[in-house]
Amino acid sequence: MSNDVIRDIGEQGVLKRLQRFCPSDIVGDDAAIMPNPEPGQLLVVTTDVLVDGIHFSDRTTSAEDVGWRAVAANLSDLAAMGSSPLGITVGLSLPGDVAVSWVERLYQGMSECLQPYNTPIVGGDVCQSPVITVSITAFGQVLPQRVMRRSNAKVGDAIVVTGVHGGSRVGLELLLNPEFGKDLNEKERSRLIQAHQRPKPRLDILPQLWDSLASQSPIPLTAMDSSDGLADAIAQICRASGVGAVVERDAIPIPSVLPQLTSPEQVWDWVLYGGEDFELVLCLSEPLAQVFVEKFAAGSAIIGYITSGRSVCLRDSTGKYADELLTLSRGFQHF
Amino acid sequence: MSNDVIRDIGEQGVLKRLQRFCPSDIVGDDAAIMPNPEPGQLLVVTTDVLVDGIHFSDRTTSAEDVGWRAVAANLSDLAAMGSSPLGITVGLSLPGDVAVSWVERLYQGMSECLQPYNTPIVGGDVCQSPVITVSITAFGQVLPQRVMRRSNAKVGDAIVVTGVHGGSRVGLELLLNPEFGKDLNEKERSRLIQAHQRPKPRLDILPQLWDSLASQSPIPLTAMDSSDGLADAIAQICRASGVGAVVERDAIPIPSVLPQLTSPEQVWDWVLYGGEDFELVLCLSEPLAQVFVEKFAAGSAIIGYITSGRSVCLRDSTGKYADELLTLSRGFQHF
């Protein structure tokens, strides 16, 4: 890779460099012909925007990681709808003094995240801006009976998480603060940093969920991803469904090394409000939840139940903590 | 409308205000269920990014016009593929001190441009940024035999434009320069300013084109929109198709008042390289082009022919101008 910056090669030059990341039969026109949803499947679409200095920073995120995370955020939204990906478009705006290699590494990271799902970058736009902004739109497909919505939770449903929370926020702290977590061994450290830099969208969970459901009559499914924090996801589901929840603190899976790294207050703040773990929060009938957690989805757990009323209460059966109400407002909010 | 800025109402507040511009059954989840393409139709997708200070400015563009133009650019790309719109998503990043009313007026302008096509805003993302950036992704559908590509032009094809070029650039000049065009009457002035502020995507042309084609056996169609300039569109088509072109200067439709407003050099620079007229440039067999221009598409014209070789030559049958080669590089290029 050379030391060229974007200004040296211009718009046409950038587009030419980026074409190798896209299927050659798709790009090069005013618009792209996309893979159609298969017969009987619904088309699903989601958009996420990442801004330099707001969502990522050179201190903690390489170009590859920015690309990976931008794609992961979108694929996670598709997973939360129960859908599998068909393709993405990329709207990229950036200053002329950005290195060409940075942009190529950005696309490299996007491609790596897309690769396991055979999902193409089908098009996009590149333009000038004072600040690097990556806007990704992802398309997926889902069978109508498998659509998952935030608004379908029912009183008595078990609340299931598909993995640990807090890992991404701890990984970020390890990158920001050299004094933090000095006693961690290399494997633990790198696992937590990976959780921040290379989060995996939980598309792998969907076939397992459908297997758990196979013997059931179809019911409307409930899910949201935890990109804005676990507490936010539960609170959003409850608001959209007009219900409340009780969550058991002890039941929430967290990284095993987390309690020894910082104060209990910090631990729970990161677990509940840290965000960007990109797990799914599902509400399932109790028997279905048991089957799903025990037989199919290793690492997942039932963390609570949907209740009537509207409050989301975090309980502690060990008596160490007082009951706490979870709210939307403590999660990450722009502006 | 109040004097609130975005920071006063926060991310959730913005999303709430913008929901009235979106169908209520579609928004509010991690992703949106889109209208599927109809059976037999292909899915088409395009993305355009507009950045404050690069693509628009407060001096010449109201919030409504920014919204209108952002949507028009995307719908124009869909039209150039031969496709009709199904929906759009909006990725919006903006500073916290932007007025809430500005954002509402942006969405108002987008809705106005979408309204004739019954096309919904199906979702999006709002986040913080130092600079206003509007990233729109539009979806459309097209029957396989109606797909128009840049790469299908054949030697002997007639080059057709669907309307006048230069109007948008003149309109911009009227807005920027109070001394310019002082002798224009109000109707002429406002028509040119409209050409800049409210360009119409030429989706209306498609049914007329298909009518012209009705008696023909299906052939691959060629089109590109002239958003980056008329010269750029012709040159891009020629490059993608591996052909050349001869264009007759006299045959290019321009705003009738344009020659009296400025120097001939300026006139032709604006007509050929001004951009943002959002007309379509089509390459059609001679007989088809004749039928299309005479019977169906008022305001359209045959401006030249596709040739073997690779150069794009602008000719002048009146002998007033020397022959000129049209190139990609003089059109608007980012960076």
XYZ file of C-alpha atoms in Angstrom:
670
model
C 0.000 0.000 0.000
C 1.272 3.475 -0.863
C 1.218 6.650 1.218
C -1.330 8.304 -1.068
C -4.137 10.288 0.478
C -7.632 10.421 -0.996
C -7.033 13.848 -2.544
C -4.158 12.394 -4.619
C -6.315 9.851 -6.409
C -9.685 11.680 -6.475
C -13.217 10.323 -6.467
C -12.824 8.103 -9.537
C -9.573 6.741 -8.101
C -11.234 5.842 -4.801
C -14.147 4.151 -6.535
C -11.726 2.099 -8.627
C -9.798 0.951 -5.540
C -13.002 -0.019 -3.753
C -14.497 -1.981 -6.631
C -12.476 -5.055 -5.749
C -14.540 -5.342 -2.566
C -17.773 -5.519 -4.585
C -19.117 -8.128 -7.039
C -18.092 -6.892 -10.506
C -21.471 -7.651 -12.087
C -23.317 -5.475 -9.574
C -21.441 -2.178 -9.320
C -20.799 0.520 -11.916
C -24.291 1.793 -12.683
C -26.509 4.500 -11.209
C -27.911 1.865 -8.867
C -27.304 -1.818 -8.130
C -29.465 -4.808 -8.885
C -29.726 -6.535 -5.519
C -30.270 -10.166 -4.633
C -34.096 -10.413 -4.340
C -35.653 -11.931 -1.227
C -36.513 -15.583 -1.888
C -40.171 -16.390 -2.621
C -42.283 -16.054 0.517
C -39.635 -14.025 2.371
C -40.075 -10.417 3.448
C -37.505 -7.729 2.692
C -35.907 -6.157 5.805
C -33.772 -3.022 5.850
C -31.754 -1.136 8.459
C -29.405 1.867 8.488
C -26.616 2.823 10.897
C -24.324 5.833 10.799
C -20.876 5.932 12.452
C -19.077 9.267 12.898
C -15.362 9.724 13.627
C -14.845 11.100 17.143
C -18.361 10.086 18.206
C -18.581 6.356 17.499
C -14.930 5.539 17.006
C -11.497 7.028 17.524
C -8.008 6.333 16.253
C -6.905 5.649 19.826
C -8.954 2.475 20.101
C -10.136 1.540 16.636
C -8.177 0.631 13.528
C -9.707 1.199 10.100
C -10.411 -2.541 9.836
C -12.213 -2.467 13.167
C -14.313 0.570 12.181
C -15.400 -1.365 9.085
C -16.074 -4.534 11.034
C -18.072 -2.746 13.747
C -20.131 -0.727 11.274
C -21.159 -3.912 9.479
C -21.657 -5.828 12.742
C -24.053 -3.151 14.033
C -26.202 -3.494 10.919
C -26.127 -7.296 10.821
C -27.043 -7.297 14.507
C -30.141 -5.234 13.685
C -31.045 -7.764 10.989
C -30.544 -10.616 13.486
C -32.828 -8.850 15.967
C -35.585 -8.912 13.315
C -35.022 -12.637 12.755
C -33.673 -11.974 9.278
C -30.582 -13.133 7.393
C -28.502 -10.716 5.297
C -28.717 -10.220 1.511
C -26.352 -7.290 0.974
C -25.212 -3.856 2.161
C -24.575 -0.426 0.682
C -21.946 1.969 2.043
C -22.232 5.769 2.074
C -18.773 7.066 2.924
C -17.847 10.715 3.431
C -14.308 11.714 4.332
C -11.704 14.499 4.249
C -9.235 14.580 1.350
C -6.266 14.007 3.655
C -7.355 10.529 4.764
C -4.881 7.853 3.617
C -6.071 5.709 0.726
C -4.843 2.708 2.712
C -7.156 3.676 5.592
C -10.167 3.461 3.272
C -8.978 0.148 1.830
C -8.524 -1.246 5.335
C -12.015 0.017 6.254
C -13.466 -2.000 3.367
C -11.240 -4.950 4.297
C -12.776 -4.964 7.793
C -16.289 -4.715 6.350
C -15.571 -7.621 4.005
C -14.190 -9.758 6.847
C -17.321 -9.241 8.919
C -19.564 -10.012 5.904
C -17.595 -13.054 4.727
C -19.155 -15.770 6.951
C -22.577 -14.788 5.601
C -21.564 -14.558 1.907
C -23.043 -11.074 1.931
C -21.899 -8.649 -0.798
C -21.249 -4.907 -0.697
C -23.563 -4.007 -3.582
C -22.895 -0.306 -3.921
C -22.532 3.026 -2.279
C -21.311 6.568 -2.550
C -18.041 8.291 -1.682
C -17.886 12.032 -1.108
C -15.956 14.770 0.596
C -16.638 15.881 4.169
C -14.807 17.513 7.066
C -15.406 14.361 9.161
C -15.240 10.647 8.370
C -18.792 9.280 8.347
C -19.699 5.708 7.489
C -23.369 5.146 6.736
C -24.323 1.534 6.090
C -27.667 0.208 4.948
C -28.152 -3.540 5.217
C -30.870 -5.683 3.621
C -32.093 -9.022 4.790
C -34.928 -11.460 4.362
C -37.208 -13.192 6.814
C -40.184 -15.534 6.614
C -43.318 -13.723 7.876
C -43.801 -16.159 10.789
C -40.217 -15.589 11.945
C -40.311 -11.779 12.180
C -39.212 -10.673 15.655
C -40.491 -7.358 17.005
C -39.954 -5.350 20.142
C -43.672 -5.070 20.674
C -44.622 -8.755 21.034
C -43.623 -9.420 24.662
C -46.343 -11.041 26.829
C -46.731 -11.153 30.594
C -45.044 -14.349 31.832
C -42.503 -14.524 29.003
C -38.968 -15.403 30.036
C -36.319 -12.809 29.140
C -33.351 -14.491 27.475
C -29.935 -13.049 26.631
C -27.745 -14.812 24.087
C -24.421 -14.152 25.840
C -22.390 -12.026 28.263
C -22.821 -8.272 28.698
C -20.163 -5.746 29.690
C -17.353 -7.309 27.645
C -17.281 -4.616 24.971
C -17.097 -1.809 27.535
C -14.312 -3.545 29.472
C -12.409 -4.067 26.221
C -12.693 -0.359 25.503
C -11.349 0.449 28.989
C -8.365 -1.845 28.421
C -7.583 0.085 25.246
C -8.066 3.528 26.781
C -6.390 3.019 30.111
C -2.992 1.263 30.326
C -3.250 1.023 34.117
C -6.489 -0.909 33.909
C -6.570 -4.706 34.164
C -2.816 -5.126 34.476
C -3.212 -8.504 36.176
C -5.190 -10.046 33.321
C -3.471 -12.811 31.414
C -2.973 -12.294 27.698
C -5.796 -14.589 26.667
C -8.367 -12.886 28.886
C -7.192 -9.456 27.826
C -7.344 -10.266 24.152
C -10.786 -11.886 24.464
C -12.169 -8.697 26.042
C -10.495 -6.432 23.492
C -11.931 -8.623 20.738
C -15.373 -8.183 22.282
C -14.954 -4.452 21.712
C -13.156 -4.436 18.359
C -14.727 -7.422 16.641
C -18.205 -8.000 18.087
C -20.090 -10.809 16.375
C -23.669 -10.246 15.266
C -25.745 -13.120 16.632
C -27.050 -14.358 13.308
C -25.831 -17.802 14.434
C -28.605 -17.885 17.043
C -31.456 -17.767 14.533
C -31.357 -21.396 13.259
C -31.070 -22.556 16.870
C -34.095 -20.515 17.803
C -36.095 -21.930 14.889
C -35.078 -25.452 15.910
C -36.365 -24.775 19.428
C -39.600 -23.533 17.921
C -40.061 -26.429 15.525
C -42.515 -28.348 17.699
C -44.498 -25.225 18.662
C -47.427 -23.598 16.941
C -46.187 -20.284 15.501
C -46.333 -17.318 17.880
C -45.164 -13.725 17.376
C -41.548 -13.528 18.517
C -39.914 -10.726 20.516
C -36.331 -9.528 20.211
C -34.054 -6.523 20.218
C -30.298 -6.329 20.059
C -28.381 -4.902 23.014
C -26.250 -2.466 20.997
C -27.408 0.461 23.161
C -27.033 -1.494 26.385
C -28.817 -4.380 28.070
C -30.970 -2.127 30.250
C -31.997 -0.084 27.216
C -33.015 -3.198 25.268
C -35.199 -4.531 28.088
C -36.733 -1.100 28.688
C -37.417 -0.568 24.968
C -39.099 -3.973 24.655
C -41.247 -3.245 27.715
C -42.226 0.186 26.420
C -43.082 -1.138 22.931
C -45.051 -4.073 24.376
C -46.793 -2.127 27.155
C -45.456 -4.435 29.874
C -42.931 -4.461 32.723
C -40.135 -6.811 33.726
C -38.274 -8.272 36.664
C -34.623 -9.047 36.006
C -32.440 -11.133 38.350
C -29.016 -9.552 38.715
C -27.367 -12.899 39.495
C -28.723 -14.470 36.344
C -27.072 -12.001 33.933
C -24.000 -13.587 32.289
C -20.954 -11.323 32.596
C -17.272 -11.855 31.731
C -15.922 -14.062 34.533
C -12.924 -11.792 35.202
C -14.985 -8.602 35.374
C -15.740 -8.502 39.157
C -12.048 -8.527 40.053
C -11.221 -5.634 37.707
C -13.188 -2.762 39.161
C -15.759 -1.641 41.717
C -19.169 -3.359 41.842
C -20.851 -0.076 40.823
C -18.655 0.166 37.751
C -19.179 -3.500 36.921
C -22.954 -3.134 36.886
C -22.888 0.156 35.061
C -20.874 -1.448 32.267
C -22.989 -4.615 32.190
C -26.299 -2.776 32.101
C -25.448 0.434 30.246
C -22.074 -0.143 28.531
C -23.626 -1.150 25.219
C -22.181 -2.537 21.999
C -22.192 -6.155 23.104
C -24.492 -6.877 20.142
C -26.216 -9.779 21.885
C -29.919 -10.435 21.402
C -32.531 -9.972 24.118
C -35.457 -12.323 23.466
C -38.784 -12.771 25.224
C -39.995 -16.367 24.919
C -42.620 -18.476 26.620
C -41.122 -20.223 29.665
C -41.033 -23.745 28.154
C -39.586 -22.516 24.875
C -36.972 -20.457 26.726
C -35.914 -23.542 28.718
C -35.499 -25.619 25.556
C -33.613 -22.843 23.809
C -31.204 -22.150 26.664
C -30.540 -25.773 27.656
C -30.464 -27.601 24.353
C -29.500 -25.082 21.719
C -27.828 -21.824 22.587
C -24.681 -22.309 24.666
C -23.904 -19.185 26.681
C -27.468 -17.934 26.682
C -29.470 -17.530 29.879
C -32.892 -16.687 31.262
C -32.381 -13.454 33.206
C -35.924 -12.551 34.193
C -39.602 -12.372 33.341
C -42.100 -10.063 31.733
C -44.638 -8.701 34.207
C -47.801 -6.654 34.077
C -47.296 -3.030 35.079
C -44.722 -0.873 33.384
C -41.611 -0.810 35.540
C -38.412 -2.710 34.801
C -37.025 -3.876 38.126
C -33.544 -5.277 38.689
C -33.684 -7.658 41.684
C -30.948 -9.271 43.695
C -31.844 -12.559 45.368
C -28.581 -12.567 47.352
C -29.595 -9.374 49.131
C -26.292 -7.655 48.323
C -27.956 -4.911 46.275
C -31.227 -3.057 46.738
C -33.841 -3.336 44.003
C -33.209 -0.885 41.195
C -35.375 0.440 38.383
C -33.862 0.240 34.893
C -34.618 3.148 32.566
C -34.083 4.160 28.992
C -32.404 7.414 29.824
C -29.136 6.103 31.299
C -28.171 4.294 28.076
C -26.104 6.083 25.448
C -28.098 8.933 23.934
C -26.931 11.192 21.153
C -26.907 15.021 21.639
C -42.662 25.132 15.594
C -40.558 26.036 18.636
C -37.010 27.367 18.823
C -35.699 24.113 20.308
C -32.397 22.773 19.084
C -31.664 19.059 18.742
C -29.669 18.981 21.984
C -32.764 20.154 23.915
C -34.882 17.173 22.905
C -32.197 14.461 22.528
C -32.077 11.413 20.293
C -35.369 9.902 21.480
C -37.035 13.293 21.071
C -35.819 13.638 17.490
C -36.937 10.127 16.590
C -40.379 10.860 18.024
C -40.721 14.054 15.973
C -39.658 12.287 12.791
C -41.990 9.319 13.190
C -44.884 11.263 11.725
C -43.073 11.245 8.382
C -42.916 7.424 8.394
C -45.659 4.765 8.190
C -46.440 3.824 11.805
C -46.560 0.091 11.126
C -43.017 0.091 9.719
C -40.817 2.066 12.107
C -39.898 1.403 15.745
C -37.920 -1.845 15.492
C -34.247 -2.695 14.968
C -34.974 -2.792 11.238
C -37.964 -2.174 8.967
C -40.023 -4.630 6.968
C -39.956 -3.119 3.466
C -42.410 -3.395 0.619
C -41.157 -6.456 -1.342
C -40.567 -6.184 -5.082
C -43.604 -7.539 -6.952
C -43.299 -11.061 -8.392
C -40.941 -11.100 -11.367
C -39.396 -7.733 -10.506
C -35.769 -7.235 -9.511
C -34.750 -5.274 -6.417
C -32.695 -2.135 -7.146
C -30.800 -0.075 -4.564
C -28.839 3.178 -4.587
C -27.144 5.393 -1.980
C -26.310 9.104 -2.041
C -24.659 11.192 0.636
C -25.087 14.987 0.953
C -22.745 16.984 3.201
C -23.361 20.527 4.471
C -20.926 22.973 2.900
C -20.076 20.530 0.088
C -23.417 19.679 -1.539
C -25.596 22.389 -0.076
C -25.352 25.643 1.815
C -27.677 27.801 3.857
C -27.171 30.618 1.355
C -28.954 28.808 -1.450
C -30.775 25.882 0.058
C -33.535 25.760 2.654
C -33.945 22.654 4.803
C -36.949 21.636 2.668
C -34.856 21.951 -0.476
C -31.989 19.898 0.995
C -34.512 17.150 1.735
C -36.122 17.423 -1.681
C -32.781 17.360 -3.528
C -31.403 14.447 -1.501
C -34.459 12.374 -2.367
C -34.516 13.578 -5.990
C -30.882 12.474 -6.483
C -31.721 8.963 -5.316
C -34.972 8.686 -7.273
C -33.102 9.922 -10.352
C -30.632 7.035 -9.933
C -33.561 4.627 -9.733
C -35.076 6.176 -12.885
C -31.751 5.753 -14.698
C -31.928 2.012 -13.964
C -35.488 1.885 -15.341
C -36.874 1.180 -11.885
C -39.713 2.637 -9.850
C -39.314 3.426 -6.138
C -40.426 1.217 -3.210
C -39.032 3.127 -0.222
C -36.077 5.000 1.267
C -34.049 5.002 4.475
C -32.400 8.122 5.899
C -29.119 8.198 7.826
C -28.888 11.651 9.373
C -25.945 12.968 11.378
C -25.985 16.488 12.767
C -24.630 18.837 15.429
C -26.624 19.314 18.608
C -27.202 23.013 17.900
C -29.263 22.441 14.750
C -32.844 23.667 15.176
C -35.429 20.934 15.591
C -37.528 22.820 13.038
C -34.678 22.518 10.511
C -34.788 18.735 10.794
C -38.582 18.688 10.544
C -38.418 20.860 7.431
C -35.752 18.545 5.971
C -38.139 15.613 6.359
C -40.996 17.745 5.025
C -39.003 18.362 1.833
C -38.161 14.662 1.524
C -41.832 13.763 1.948
C -42.907 16.290 -0.679
C -40.513 14.850 -3.235
C -41.624 11.277 -2.411
C -45.349 12.044 -2.375
C -46.129 11.742 -6.137
C -44.672 8.224 -6.071
C -46.381 7.093 -2.833
C -42.954 6.133 -1.581
C -42.490 5.796 2.206
C -39.551 6.668 4.451
C -39.197 3.243 6.049
C -36.462 3.885 8.577
C -33.112 5.357 9.367
C -30.722 6.512 12.002
C -30.060 9.854 13.693
C -26.745 10.577 15.376
C -24.414 13.344 16.440
C -21.746 14.798 14.166
C -19.811 18.051 13.714
C -21.353 18.415 10.234
C -24.852 17.834 8.849
C -24.743 14.751 6.625
C -27.783 13.248 4.924
C -27.266 9.721 3.622
C -30.220 8.297 1.720
C -30.631 4.776 0.412
C -33.487 4.223 -2.031
C -34.990 0.921 -3.179
C -36.849 0.282 -6.367
C -38.068 -2.512 -8.568
C -37.690 -3.218 -12.256
C -38.705 -5.995 -14.647
C -35.550 -7.779 -15.900
C -36.179 -6.787 -19.530
C -36.476 -3.106 -18.548
C -33.153 -2.773 -16.690
C -31.153 0.127 -18.151
C -27.359 0.026 -17.874
C -24.540 2.348 -18.829
C -22.774 -0.455 -20.637
C -25.371 -1.328 -23.295
C -24.764 1.441 -25.878
C -24.264 0.205 -29.474
C -22.630 1.939 -32.434
C -25.351 3.774 -34.331
C -27.601 4.333 -31.306
C -29.141 7.777 -31.040
C -28.273 9.716 -27.872
C -31.435 11.159 -26.321
C -31.784 13.654 -23.476
C -35.109 13.955 -21.680
C -34.985 17.731 -21.188
C -32.909 20.917 -20.920
C -29.432 21.085 -19.369
C -27.845 24.041 -17.611
C -30.995 25.145 -15.773
C -29.898 23.975 -12.350
C -26.532 25.743 -12.597
C -28.170 28.982 -13.769
C -30.628 28.757 -10.903
C -27.730 28.425 -8.470
C -26.067 31.501 -9.991
C -29.282 33.506 -9.570
C -29.285 32.562 -5.880
C -25.584 33.278 -5.329
C -25.211 36.452 -7.315
C -27.788 39.255 -6.986
C -26.304 41.105 -9.982
C -26.854 38.126 -12.248
C -29.888 37.911 -14.549
C -31.439 41.176 -13.412
C -33.417 41.506 -16.654
C -35.200 38.178 -16.248
C -38.900 38.376 -15.626
C -40.229 36.827 -12.444
C -41.585 33.726 -14.138
C -38.328 32.918 -15.911
C -36.309 33.573 -12.785
C -38.475 31.392 -10.628
C -38.482 28.558 -13.173
C -34.668 28.503 -13.184
C -34.425 28.694 -9.405
C -36.923 25.829 -9.193
C -34.688 23.827 -11.533
C -31.954 24.166 -8.907
C -33.990 23.859 -5.726
C -36.648 21.350 -6.749
C -35.298 19.201 -9.578
C -37.707 16.471 -10.666
C -36.433 12.918 -11.065
C -37.518 11.705 -14.515
C -39.501 8.720 -13.325
C -42.351 10.079 -15.491
C -40.334 9.176 -18.601
C -40.281 5.433 -17.918
C -43.888 4.536 -18.910
C -43.441 6.641 -22.056
C -40.261 4.782 -22.893
C -41.972 1.429 -22.397
C -44.855 2.583 -24.624
C -42.351 3.455 -27.361
C -40.809 0.030 -26.944
C -44.097 -1.860 -26.988
C -43.918 -2.888 -30.627
C -40.200 -3.780 -30.486
C -38.543 -7.041 -29.561
C -36.814 -6.542 -26.218
C -33.277 -5.148 -26.384
C -30.895 -4.160 -23.587
C -31.518 -0.498 -22.760
C -28.900 2.164 -22.005
C -29.280 5.083 -19.628
C -27.564 7.217 -17.029
C -28.794 10.292 -15.223
C -27.044 13.620 -15.771
C -26.611 14.484 -12.085
C -22.828 14.930 -12.536
C -23.243 16.840 -15.797
C -24.326 16.052 -19.349
C -20.747 15.610 -20.601
C -19.953 13.260 -17.725
C -23.020 11.107 -18.448
C -22.185 10.722 -22.139
C -18.524 10.026 -21.366
C -19.405 7.473 -18.655
C -21.785 5.644 -20.997
C -19.133 5.563 -23.723
C -16.467 4.303 -21.329
C -18.730 1.594 -19.883
C -19.892 0.495 -23.361
C -16.489 0.726 -25.065
C -17.751 3.151 -27.716
C -17.450 6.790 -28.739
C -19.986 9.501 -29.559
C -20.618 12.537 -31.692
C -22.838 15.158 -30.084
C -24.372 18.095 -31.996
C -24.102 21.282 -29.967
C -27.158 22.818 -31.644
C -29.303 19.857 -30.792
C -28.847 20.103 -27.001
C -31.950 21.642 -25.386
C -31.010 24.530 -23.087
C -33.114 27.087 -21.197
C -34.260 29.580 -23.853
C -33.142 32.623 -21.856
C -29.682 31.254 -21.101
C -27.719 32.688 -24.103
C -28.692 36.260 -23.204
C -27.544 35.878 -19.590
C -23.833 35.278 -19.907
C -20.902 34.607 -22.255
C -21.071 31.687 -24.710
C -18.171 30.001 -22.897
C -20.029 30.185 -19.614
C -23.260 28.989 -21.206
C -21.646 25.847 -22.577
C -19.670 25.164 -19.444
C -22.919 25.191 -17.444
C -24.847 23.137 -19.999
C -22.163 20.467 -20.327
C -20.559 20.427 -16.879
C -22.963 22.254 -14.520
C -24.654 19.077 -13.323
C -27.687 18.429 -11.123
C -30.244 18.748 -13.905
C -31.279 15.147 -13.124
C -32.366 14.433 -16.691
C -31.810 11.027 -18.274
C -29.351 10.371 -21.084
C -30.567 7.387 -23.134
C -29.031 5.518 -26.062
C -31.738 4.073 -28.294
C -31.873 2.635 -31.778
C -32.583 5.404 -34.291
C -36.197 4.383 -35.088
C -37.027 3.897 -31.424
C -35.451 7.259 -30.553
C -37.571 8.976 -33.219
C -40.785 7.446 -31.887
C -39.854 8.269 -28.311
C -38.931 11.899 -28.988
C -41.767 12.723 -31.394
C -44.716 10.847 -29.955
C -44.070 10.407 -26.282
C -41.572 12.536 -24.447
C -42.212 16.250 -24.872
C -39.020 18.247 -24.316
C -36.707 15.353 -25.132
C -34.328 15.466 -28.086
C -31.831 13.434 -30.078
C -28.485 15.173 -29.512
C -26.060 12.807 -31.243
C -25.007 9.277 -32.063
C -22.845 6.497 -30.702
C -19.773 5.851 -32.843
C -17.006 3.284 -32.973
C -13.748 4.548 -31.527
C -13.543 5.934 -28.000
C -13.677 9.712 -28.208
C -16.706 11.843 -27.371
C -16.769 14.715 -29.821
C -18.936 17.836 -29.538
C -19.607 19.147 -33.057
C -21.092 22.404 -34.240
C -22.831 22.308 -37.613
C -23.154 26.116 -37.685
C -19.370 26.478 -37.680
C -19.452 28.922 -34.766
C -17.441 26.641 -32.484
C -14.521 24.342 -33.164
C -14.971 20.643 -32.456
C -14.324 19.807 -28.825
C -13.628 16.560 -26.970
C -15.801 15.913 -23.931
C -14.110 14.252 -20.950
C -14.962 12.825 -17.578
C -12.470 14.906 -15.706
C -14.079 18.341 -16.082
C -17.291 17.263 -14.336
C -17.625 17.706 -10.593
C -15.189 15.441 -8.796
C -14.883 15.084 -5.032
C -11.484 15.631 -3.277
